[in-house]
Amino acid sequence: MSNSALNQPSRRQFLRATGIIVAFSFAGSALAQTAAGGEAEPTGKNALPDDIQANPWLDSWVRIDEKGKATVFTGKAELGQGIETALLQVAAEELDMHPSDVAIITADTERTPDEGLTAASHSMQYGGPAMRNAAANVRMLLLQQAATMLGDEASRLTTTGKASVRASDGREISYGEIVGKISLHRRAIANPPLRLPQDFRTIGKSLPRLDIPAKVTGGPAFVQDLRFDGMLHARVIRGPSEGTVLELPPKAEIEAMPGVFLFVQNGQFAAIVCEREWDAITVMRKLQSSPYRPSGKPLPVTGIAETLKSLPSRDYKILDVKTPVADPVKRVSASYTRPWISHGSIGPSCAVGWLDDDGQLTIWSHSQGIFDVRRFSADLLAMPPEKIRGIQSQGAGCYGQNGADDVAADAALIAAAIPGRPIRVQWMREQEFGWEPLGPGMLTELEAGLDSSGQIVAWKHDVWSNPHDTRPTSAGGVLAGREVERQFAVPDIEPIPMPAGDGSRNSNPLYALPNMDVTFHFLPDGPLRTSALRSLGGHLNIFSIESMFDELALAGGLDPLDLRLSSMKDRRALDVMNTGADAFGWRKRVKQGRGHGFGMAFARYKNLGAYCALFMDVTVARDTGVVTINRAVAAVDCGEVVNPDGIRNQIEGGLIQSVSWCTREEFLFDETMRTSFDWSAYPIIRFSDVPLSIDVAILPRPGEPFLGVAEAAQGPASAALANALADATGVRFRDMPLTPEKVRKAIVT
């Protein structure tokens, strides 16, 4: 959520900004369960979709030129998830135009609406309805004007799919002819006529992704590829890791180094600027060999559970459901952990800043909140926001808040010191690992029980986590803001309220259990800098819930699928699990000896996004502990399907990333600083280790609202893998990463 929450609070933003988190930390079964299923766009008769409420003018979303070509504008950013293709399809469908006649402009503070962050799988769920509403409004206006021009009734006119309107007698008039007679600078209405699923020409088709060609041909695709005439190259000079400060040589000595165009220093913020990038790298390396000293308390090197439980906690009750039932006859308790995780972006963070001769500062950034880049840059530089333009440009690897916002602030500071020249600031690999906000380490403790009929009658879930949302909206939220002489205060951190949640995300099971007690232990002060990483706390919470279901099934002699089906009342969830099971052949599965196993898991992301069930077939090599995923099958329900291939891409990508988190990724540190500085110290999955086969079954839901799908696979994938491992080895693995060394040691022991 952006700081637009403070400026133009929407319904959801209002809840957060006014501290109604307390109301969500409450309890009551009915209220909590209602909240868990209720965060959709407003459904009131006169309510506009969320993202268009603050930007209701149609010409801020859609423009049509005299040639009948359309340009549509979205505040959502293309991050590699294919959103610009999907939103263009939505617009083309409702405008009833061929997609090739529609261009799309994404997140740009001068050109597009402010739709907040591109995050949390919100882009289709909230941006999609907004774009659809705007385009449908425009098509309605075109038909009304065409009726006047053709002397026919609007109800007798039809659009042709070719940017024209046809009268009842067969006459046609083009959008280009019509648009000159009307103004689109008018407010959207809530319920314009929408095209019906049976008439769709574009929605539901796998149009080729707009963002792919440059990426596979080596073309300029990312902010890292930007080059401008006269551009200078900068490197920021920081200690090796957060929690350290370099002791630099005197300024005059640095300015005299070969290749230095300018040494920028403001308080503890330091950067060198050179005409040639290699000179910048060379000088940076030399300066970073300077002595450094710790700037904070020693880091804890105890286990993750001990570390987290030793931190001050603010406790929030997420669920408190009490129903009189028979006492459990079998109980299972277990704890689960995941370590701190890097974003693992292949391209270290980068930004370009340019203060032109008119005093306008432009920043190209791969931040997920380009309007927030403008806000915190204005705060940092004490400039009017209208003098700063932010243009979102894709980064090579974007899964939350990595170093993108920090390097954007770096670029703003440096560019402000050198008017008239574009400045490219590129973090190095070790800087990304050393300073980016990490995905928090987490701990859960679960206790559950079965009655004599094999039904779950008791459920207790406690989760401990540092903040998953420290996204910057002011200068104190970025590294540079804490380093400059003025030293902006670090903003207070509050957890995201349920039903979305952060560390508490998906801790409230979608299952219909008669007794549920869920508590979130929010730890505002952690040993390491943390913020958003794909799926936030949903990853470990789903891992824990779905692992516990399998542990209960084993204890009760039940099939894991049957236990889930008997505990679920949501019809769409049941459909997804049954569809996935049928596609996988779960009922017919046969183990092929020792070391071979099957696992499944299910979740609805945030209990309000896409439904996803995952099934896996794995083999474990007993001598090495290496796990091979022979086959993975996913079933997903994400509402109305816009681009089937794009949905498969999201599920496949999320599944593979989750497997990497689950089996390899762990950020290391000692008492002084982080120690994972390269890919050898922080290994991620390689192409040779991805599942041998992935199939994705998409449930058709014509006419249903769009549901966010991007992060739907993160939790189920790790859980399905752990469950398959338990089935293959007879050993339950609860502490990620499940490395080959850990697996081998456990099964040999």
Short mmCIF file of C-alpha atoms in Angstrom, two decimals, residues 254-665:
data_model
loop_
_atom_site.label_atom_id
_atom_site.label_comp_id
_atom_site.label_asym_id
_atom_site.label_seq_id
_atom_site.Cartn_x
_atom_site.Cartn_y
_atom_site.Cartn_z
CA ILE A 254 38.92 10.73 -3.10
CA GLU A 255 38.38 13.62 -5.51
CA ALA A 256 41.95 13.17 -6.75
CA MET A 257 41.44 9.53 -7.68
CA PRO A 258 41.73 8.79 -11.41
CA GLY A 259 38.43 8.96 -13.29
CA VAL A 260 36.41 10.69 -10.57
CA PHE A 261 34.08 13.30 -12.05
CA LEU A 262 32.52 14.20 -8.71
CA PHE A 263 32.49 12.89 -5.17
CA VAL A 264 29.03 13.39 -3.65
CA GLN A 265 28.90 13.45 0.13
CA ASN A 266 26.07 14.39 2.46
CA GLY A 267 26.42 13.21 6.02
CA GLN A 268 27.21 9.49 5.81
CA PHE A 269 25.87 9.26 2.27
CA ALA A 270 28.72 8.99 -0.22
CA ALA A 271 28.92 8.29 -3.94
CA ILE A 272 31.44 8.68 -6.69
CA VAL A 273 30.48 9.74 -10.21
CA CYS A 274 32.58 9.00 -13.29
CA GLU A 275 32.32 9.41 -17.04
CA ARG A 276 33.16 5.73 -17.52
CA GLU A 277 31.39 2.96 -15.61
CA TRP A 278 34.54 0.92 -15.11
CA ASP A 279 36.23 3.89 -13.46
CA ALA A 280 33.29 4.10 -11.07
CA ILE A 281 33.62 0.42 -10.24
CA THR A 282 37.36 0.67 -9.75
CA VAL A 283 37.13 3.64 -7.40
CA MET A 284 34.26 2.05 -5.51
CA ARG A 285 36.26 -1.15 -4.97
CA LYS A 286 39.20 0.79 -3.64
CA LEU A 287 37.09 2.83 -1.26
CA GLN A 288 35.20 -0.20 -0.05
CA SER A 289 38.46 -1.72 1.06
CA SER A 290 38.58 1.01 3.70
CA PRO A 291 38.17 0.00 7.35
CA TYR A 292 34.64 -0.32 8.61
CA ARG A 293 33.05 -0.43 12.01
CA PRO A 294 29.79 -1.81 13.38
CA SER A 295 27.03 0.76 13.70
CA GLY A 296 24.58 -1.22 15.79
CA LYS A 297 24.17 -3.99 18.30
CA PRO A 298 25.72 -7.42 17.61
CA LEU A 299 23.46 -9.70 15.58
CA PRO A 300 22.05 -12.79 17.32
CA VAL A 301 23.57 -16.03 16.12
CA THR A 302 21.18 -18.29 17.99
CA GLY A 303 18.59 -20.42 16.20
CA ILE A 304 15.73 -18.68 14.47
CA ALA A 305 13.11 -19.74 16.99
CA GLU A 306 15.19 -18.59 19.94
CA THR A 307 16.04 -15.34 18.16
CA LEU A 308 12.46 -14.48 17.29
CA LYS A 309 11.02 -15.43 20.66
CA SER A 310 13.57 -13.21 22.40
CA LEU A 311 12.29 -10.09 20.61
CA PRO A 312 9.62 -7.75 22.02
CA SER A 313 6.22 -8.78 20.67
CA ARG A 314 2.87 -7.15 20.03
CA ASP A 315 0.24 -9.86 19.95
CA TYR A 316 -2.87 -9.84 17.78
CA LYS A 317 -5.66 -12.38 17.93
CA ILE A 318 -6.47 -13.37 14.35
CA LEU A 319 -9.11 -16.03 14.96
CA ASP A 320 -10.95 -17.17 18.05
CA VAL A 321 -13.58 -19.67 16.96
CA LYS A 322 -15.21 -21.78 19.62
CA THR A 323 -17.79 -24.46 18.92
CA PRO A 324 -18.76 -27.22 21.38
CA VAL A 325 -17.60 -30.54 19.91
CA ALA A 326 -16.19 -33.81 21.11
CA ASP A 327 -12.70 -33.71 22.57
CA PRO A 328 -9.83 -34.76 20.31
CA VAL A 329 -8.70 -38.34 20.59
CA LYS A 330 -5.46 -37.71 18.74
CA ARG A 331 -3.33 -34.58 19.00
CA VAL A 332 -0.37 -33.39 16.96
CA SER A 333 1.86 -30.43 17.73
CA ALA A 334 4.78 -29.12 15.74
CA SER A 335 6.76 -25.99 14.99
CA TYR A 336 7.90 -24.82 11.55
CA THR A 337 10.45 -22.22 10.51
CA ARG A 338 11.86 -20.48 7.56
CA PRO A 339 15.06 -18.39 7.58
CA TRP A 340 15.61 -14.87 6.31
CA ILE A 341 15.43 -14.96 2.52
CA SER A 342 16.87 -12.70 -0.16
CA HIS A 343 14.86 -11.52 -3.14
CA GLY A 344 17.58 -13.07 -5.25
CA SER A 345 17.05 -10.61 -8.08
CA ILE A 346 19.33 -11.57 -10.93
CA GLY A 347 20.01 -7.94 -11.79
CA PRO A 348 21.21 -5.82 -8.83
CA SER A 349 19.12 -2.71 -8.29
CA CYS A 350 19.61 0.26 -10.58
CA ALA A 351 18.10 3.68 -11.25
CA VAL A 352 18.68 6.66 -13.49
CA GLY A 353 18.18 10.24 -12.35
CA TRP A 354 18.23 13.39 -14.46
CA LEU A 355 17.76 16.95 -13.20
CA ASP A 356 17.18 18.98 -16.35
CA ASP A 357 17.89 22.63 -16.96
CA ASP A 358 14.32 23.55 -15.99
CA GLY A 359 14.74 22.04 -12.56
CA GLN A 360 12.61 18.97 -13.36
CA LEU A 361 13.97 15.77 -11.85
CA THR A 362 13.10 12.53 -13.65
CA ILE A 363 13.81 9.17 -12.02
CA TRP A 364 13.62 5.86 -13.86
CA SER A 365 13.18 3.09 -11.31
CA HIS A 366 12.06 -0.52 -11.05
CA SER A 367 10.27 0.23 -7.79
CA GLN A 368 6.84 -1.33 -7.39
CA GLY A 369 5.56 2.06 -6.19
CA ILE A 370 6.65 4.74 -8.63
CA PHE A 371 4.37 7.35 -7.07
CA ASP A 372 6.03 6.62 -3.75
CA VAL A 373 9.42 7.15 -5.42
CA ARG A 374 8.25 10.66 -6.23
CA ARG A 375 6.99 11.18 -2.68
CA PHE A 376 10.11 10.07 -0.83
CA SER A 377 12.40 11.81 -3.32
CA ALA A 378 10.51 15.06 -2.81
CA ASP A 379 10.88 14.59 0.93
CA LEU A 380 14.56 13.74 0.66
CA LEU A 381 15.41 16.70 -1.60
CA ALA A 382 12.89 19.16 -0.14
CA MET A 383 11.48 19.62 -3.64
CA PRO A 384 7.85 20.11 -4.66
CA PRO A 385 6.47 16.73 -5.77
CA GLU A 386 5.29 18.25 -9.03
CA LYS A 387 8.92 18.93 -9.93
CA ILE A 388 9.70 15.22 -9.80
CA ARG A 389 8.60 12.64 -12.33
CA GLY A 390 8.90 8.92 -11.71
CA ILE A 391 8.90 6.48 -14.60
CA GLN A 392 8.71 2.79 -13.78
CA SER A 393 11.06 0.67 -15.84
CA GLN A 394 11.32 -3.06 -15.34
CA GLY A 395 14.10 -4.53 -13.24
CA ALA A 396 15.78 -7.88 -13.79
CA GLY A 397 14.04 -9.75 -10.99
CA CYS A 398 11.26 -8.18 -8.94
CA TYR A 399 9.56 -10.04 -6.09
CA GLY A 400 8.79 -7.36 -3.53
CA GLN A 401 10.90 -4.63 -2.00
CA ASN A 402 14.50 -5.30 -2.92
CA GLY A 403 16.97 -2.43 -3.30
CA ALA A 404 14.92 -0.66 -5.99
CA ASP A 405 13.57 2.10 -3.78
CA ASP A 406 16.91 2.68 -2.08
CA VAL A 407 18.82 3.04 -5.32
CA ALA A 408 16.11 5.35 -6.68
CA ALA A 409 16.74 7.62 -3.70
CA ASP A 410 20.48 7.31 -4.30
CA ALA A 411 19.95 8.41 -7.91
CA ALA A 412 17.78 11.34 -6.85
CA LEU A 413 20.42 12.61 -4.43
CA ILE A 414 23.27 12.27 -6.91
CA ALA A 415 21.34 13.72 -9.85
CA ALA A 416 20.40 16.74 -7.75
CA ALA A 417 24.11 17.39 -7.27
CA ILE A 418 24.86 17.36 -11.02
CA PRO A 419 22.16 19.27 -12.92
CA GLY A 420 21.99 18.74 -16.65
CA ARG A 421 23.52 15.24 -16.84
CA PRO A 422 21.66 11.93 -16.56
CA ILE A 423 23.15 9.76 -13.80
CA ARG A 424 22.97 5.97 -13.82
CA VAL A 425 23.41 4.39 -10.37
CA GLN A 426 24.02 0.67 -10.33
CA TRP A 427 24.34 -1.37 -7.15
CA MET A 428 26.84 -4.22 -7.27
CA ARG A 429 25.93 -7.81 -6.41
CA GLU A 430 27.47 -7.62 -2.95
CA GLN A 431 25.64 -4.34 -2.27
CA GLU A 432 22.30 -5.89 -3.15
CA PHE A 433 22.92 -8.80 -0.81
CA GLY A 434 24.41 -6.52 1.82
CA TRP A 435 21.70 -3.88 2.01
CA GLU A 436 18.38 -4.98 0.45
CA PRO A 437 15.45 -5.60 2.82
CA LEU A 438 15.13 -9.37 3.30
CA GLY A 439 12.09 -11.57 3.53
CA PRO A 440 11.67 -12.05 7.31
CA GLY A 441 12.61 -15.18 9.15
CA MET A 442 9.50 -16.74 10.70
CA LEU A 443 8.37 -19.27 13.28
CA THR A 444 5.04 -21.02 13.73
CA GLU A 445 3.81 -23.38 16.43
CA LEU A 446 0.71 -25.44 15.67
CA GLU A 447 -1.34 -27.85 17.74
CA ALA A 448 -4.36 -29.68 16.35
CA GLY A 449 -6.55 -32.64 17.16
CA LEU A 450 -8.81 -35.23 15.52
CA ASP A 451 -11.97 -36.68 16.97
CA SER A 452 -12.84 -40.34 16.77
CA SER A 453 -14.41 -39.89 13.32
CA GLY A 454 -11.29 -38.33 11.85
CA GLN A 455 -12.54 -34.74 11.87
CA ILE A 456 -10.34 -31.87 12.99
CA VAL A 457 -11.90 -30.47 16.14
CA ALA A 458 -9.02 -28.46 17.61
CA TRP A 459 -6.69 -25.98 15.92
CA LYS A 460 -4.16 -23.60 17.46
CA HIS A 461 -1.69 -21.58 15.40
CA ASP A 462 0.88 -19.07 16.68
CA VAL A 463 3.14 -17.18 14.29
CA TRP A 464 6.12 -14.94 15.08
CA SER A 465 7.49 -12.59 12.45
CA ASN A 466 9.31 -9.34 11.86
CA PRO A 467 7.63 -6.77 9.57
CA HIS A 468 6.88 -7.74 5.99
CA ASP A 469 6.00 -4.22 4.96
CA THR A 470 8.47 -1.39 5.45
CA ARG A 471 7.97 0.07 1.99
CA PRO A 472 9.09 3.70 1.89
CA THR A 473 6.68 6.56 1.45
CA SER A 474 8.93 9.20 2.97
CA ALA A 475 12.67 9.85 3.13
CA GLY A 476 13.08 7.98 6.40
CA GLY A 477 12.10 4.78 4.66
CA VAL A 478 15.13 4.66 2.35
CA LEU A 479 18.77 4.15 3.22
CA ALA A 480 19.87 7.53 1.91
CA GLY A 481 17.35 9.29 4.11
CA ARG A 482 18.97 7.81 7.18
CA GLU A 483 22.47 8.65 5.95
CA VAL A 484 22.20 12.29 4.91
CA GLU A 485 23.12 15.00 7.35
CA ARG A 486 19.47 15.77 8.11
CA GLN A 487 18.88 12.08 9.10
CA PHE A 488 15.18 11.52 8.53
CA ALA A 489 13.48 9.46 11.21
CA VAL A 490 12.65 5.85 10.42
CA PRO A 491 8.83 5.60 10.19
CA ASP A 492 6.91 3.62 12.77
CA ILE A 493 5.97 0.18 11.52
CA GLU A 494 2.53 -1.32 11.83
CA PRO A 495 1.44 -4.75 10.61
CA ILE A 496 -0.92 -4.92 7.65
CA PRO A 497 -4.40 -5.68 8.99
CA MET A 498 -6.22 -8.85 8.16
CA PRO A 499 -7.64 -10.16 5.92
CA ALA A 500 -4.57 -9.36 3.81
CA GLY A 501 -2.14 -9.43 6.73
CA ASP A 502 1.63 -9.60 6.51
CA GLY A 503 3.25 -12.04 8.93
CA SER A 504 -0.28 -13.14 9.71
CA ARG A 505 -1.21 -13.59 6.05
CA ASN A 506 -3.05 -16.88 5.48
CA SER A 507 -2.68 -17.84 9.13
CA ASN A 508 -6.51 -18.03 9.20
CA PRO A 509 -7.33 -21.34 7.54
CA LEU A 510 -9.99 -21.30 4.84
CA TYR A 511 -11.05 -24.68 6.18
CA ALA A 512 -14.28 -24.84 8.17
CA LEU A 513 -12.93 -26.02 11.51
CA PRO A 514 -15.15 -25.84 14.60
CA ASN A 515 -12.42 -24.49 16.85
CA MET A 516 -9.64 -22.19 15.76
CA ASP A 517 -7.26 -20.11 17.86
CA VAL A 518 -4.77 -18.09 15.80
CA THR A 519 -2.39 -15.48 17.24
CA PHE A 520 0.08 -13.24 15.45
CA HIS A 521 3.15 -12.22 17.46
CA PHE A 522 4.29 -9.12 15.59
CA LEU A 523 7.98 -8.33 16.16
CA PRO A 524 8.59 -4.75 15.06
CA ASP A 525 12.31 -4.80 15.87
CA GLY A 526 14.32 -7.48 14.12
CA PRO A 527 18.01 -8.18 13.81
CA LEU A 528 17.98 -7.60 10.03
CA ARG A 529 16.30 -5.13 7.70
CA THR A 530 13.15 -6.75 6.31
CA SER A 531 10.24 -5.94 4.05
CA ALA A 532 7.99 -7.40 1.40
CA LEU A 533 8.96 -10.61 -0.36
CA ARG A 534 6.48 -12.42 -2.55
CA SER A 535 3.51 -13.82 -0.58
CA LEU A 536 4.76 -12.27 2.70
CA GLY A 537 3.89 -14.47 5.68
CA GLY A 538 1.57 -16.56 3.54
CA HIS A 539 4.54 -18.70 2.57
CA LEU A 540 5.29 -20.11 6.03
CA ASN A 541 1.71 -20.00 7.30
CA ILE A 542 0.46 -22.11 4.38
CA PHE A 543 3.51 -24.37 4.68
CA SER A 544 2.64 -24.89 8.34
CA ILE A 545 -1.11 -25.42 7.90
CA GLU A 546 -0.71 -27.80 4.99
CA SER A 547 2.08 -29.71 6.69
CA MET A 548 -0.10 -30.07 9.79
CA PHE A 549 -2.95 -31.43 7.69
CA ASP A 550 -0.68 -34.17 6.42
CA GLU A 551 0.64 -34.85 9.92
CA LEU A 552 -2.94 -35.21 11.14
CA ALA A 553 -3.84 -37.44 8.20
CA LEU A 554 -0.92 -39.69 9.02
CA ALA A 555 -1.89 -39.81 12.69
CA GLY A 556 -5.49 -40.65 11.82
CA GLY A 557 -4.77 -43.09 9.01
CA LEU A 558 -6.54 -40.80 6.54
CA ASP A 559 -5.84 -39.81 2.97
CA PRO A 560 -4.50 -36.23 2.98
CA LEU A 561 -6.91 -35.20 0.22
CA ASP A 562 -9.90 -36.68 2.00
CA LEU A 563 -9.04 -34.86 5.23
CA ARG A 564 -8.91 -31.56 3.34
CA LEU A 565 -12.12 -32.17 1.43
CA SER A 566 -14.00 -33.13 4.57
CA SER A 567 -12.77 -29.96 6.29
CA MET A 568 -13.76 -27.58 3.51
CA LYS A 569 -17.10 -25.97 2.71
CA ASP A 570 -16.01 -23.45 0.06
CA ARG A 571 -17.32 -24.87 -3.23
CA ARG A 572 -14.64 -23.30 -5.38
CA ALA A 573 -11.92 -24.65 -3.10
CA LEU A 574 -13.41 -28.13 -3.38
CA ASP A 575 -13.52 -27.79 -7.18
CA VAL A 576 -9.88 -26.78 -7.32
CA MET A 577 -8.72 -29.66 -5.13
CA ASN A 578 -10.78 -32.21 -7.03
CA THR A 579 -9.68 -30.86 -10.41
CA GLY A 580 -6.03 -30.99 -9.40
CA ALA A 581 -6.40 -34.46 -7.93
CA ASP A 582 -8.01 -35.77 -11.11
CA ALA A 583 -5.39 -34.17 -13.35
CA PHE A 584 -2.62 -35.62 -11.20
CA GLY A 585 -4.20 -39.02 -10.78
CA TRP A 586 -4.05 -38.77 -6.97
CA ARG A 587 -6.52 -41.58 -6.37
CA LYS A 588 -4.49 -43.93 -8.57
CA ARG A 589 -1.05 -43.03 -7.27
CA VAL A 590 1.33 -45.94 -6.64
CA LYS A 591 4.65 -45.56 -4.90
CA GLN A 592 7.60 -46.97 -6.77
CA GLY A 593 9.65 -48.16 -3.82
CA ARG A 594 11.73 -46.45 -1.15
CA GLY A 595 12.51 -42.81 -1.75
CA HIS A 596 9.45 -42.19 -3.92
CA GLY A 597 6.50 -40.21 -2.66
CA PHE A 598 3.57 -37.93 -3.32
CA GLY A 599 2.39 -34.74 -1.69
CA MET A 600 -0.31 -32.15 -2.06
CA ALA A 601 -1.27 -28.79 -0.61
CA PHE A 602 -3.94 -26.17 -1.06
CA ALA A 603 -4.57 -22.51 -0.25
CA ARG A 604 -6.58 -19.55 -1.36
CA TYR A 605 -4.10 -16.70 -1.38
CA LYS A 606 -5.01 -14.31 1.46
CA ASN A 607 -8.36 -16.16 1.51
CA LEU A 608 -9.52 -13.58 -1.04
CA GLY A 609 -7.34 -14.13 -4.12
CA ALA A 610 -6.86 -17.13 -6.40
CA TYR A 611 -7.42 -20.71 -5.26
CA CYS A 612 -4.52 -23.06 -5.91
CA ALA A 613 -4.01 -26.78 -5.28
CA LEU A 614 -0.66 -28.40 -5.96
CA PHE A 615 0.31 -32.03 -6.30
CA MET A 616 3.86 -33.40 -6.55
CA ASP A 617 5.60 -36.67 -7.36
CA VAL A 618 9.16 -36.75 -5.98
CA THR A 619 12.12 -39.07 -5.74
CA VAL A 620 14.80 -38.71 -3.06
CA ALA A 621 18.33 -39.99 -3.69
CA ARG A 622 19.25 -41.71 -0.42
CA ASP A 623 23.00 -41.33 -0.90
CA THR A 624 22.92 -37.59 -1.62
CA GLY A 625 19.61 -36.32 -0.28
CA VAL A 626 18.92 -34.67 -3.63
CA VAL A 627 15.21 -34.35 -4.35
CA THR A 628 13.90 -34.67 -7.89
CA ILE A 629 10.41 -33.38 -8.60
CA ASN A 630 9.29 -35.77 -11.28
CA ARG A 631 5.96 -34.08 -11.85
CA ALA A 632 3.99 -31.17 -10.48
CA VAL A 633 0.34 -30.52 -11.24
CA ALA A 634 -1.45 -27.34 -10.25
CA ALA A 635 -5.11 -26.44 -10.42
CA VAL A 636 -6.03 -22.77 -10.15
CA ASP A 637 -9.22 -20.73 -10.02
CA CYS A 638 -8.54 -17.03 -10.55
CA GLY A 639 -11.99 -15.95 -11.64
CA GLU A 640 -12.53 -14.72 -15.20
CA VAL A 641 -9.59 -15.96 -17.25
CA VAL A 642 -8.00 -13.16 -19.28
CA ASN A 643 -4.79 -14.70 -20.61
CA PRO A 644 -4.49 -18.45 -19.93
CA ASP A 645 -0.82 -18.61 -20.84
CA GLY A 646 -0.06 -15.68 -18.56
CA ILE A 647 -1.76 -17.48 -15.68
CA ARG A 648 0.27 -20.62 -16.34
CA ASN A 649 3.42 -18.48 -16.39
CA GLN A 650 2.57 -17.09 -12.96
CA ILE A 651 1.83 -20.46 -11.40
CA GLU A 652 4.91 -22.10 -12.94
CA GLY A 653 7.17 -19.23 -11.88
CA GLY A 654 5.77 -19.11 -8.35
CA LEU A 655 6.10 -22.86 -7.98
CA ILE A 656 9.74 -22.88 -9.07
CA GLN A 657 10.65 -19.93 -6.87
CA SER A 658 8.93 -21.54 -3.90
CA VAL A 659 10.84 -24.79 -4.46
CA SER A 660 14.04 -22.76 -4.46
CA TRP A 661 13.12 -21.08 -1.16
CA CYS A 662 12.12 -24.42 0.35
CA THR A 663 15.21 -26.38 -0.64
CA ARG A 664 18.10 -23.93 -0.89
CA GLU A 665 17.69 -20.37 0.25
#
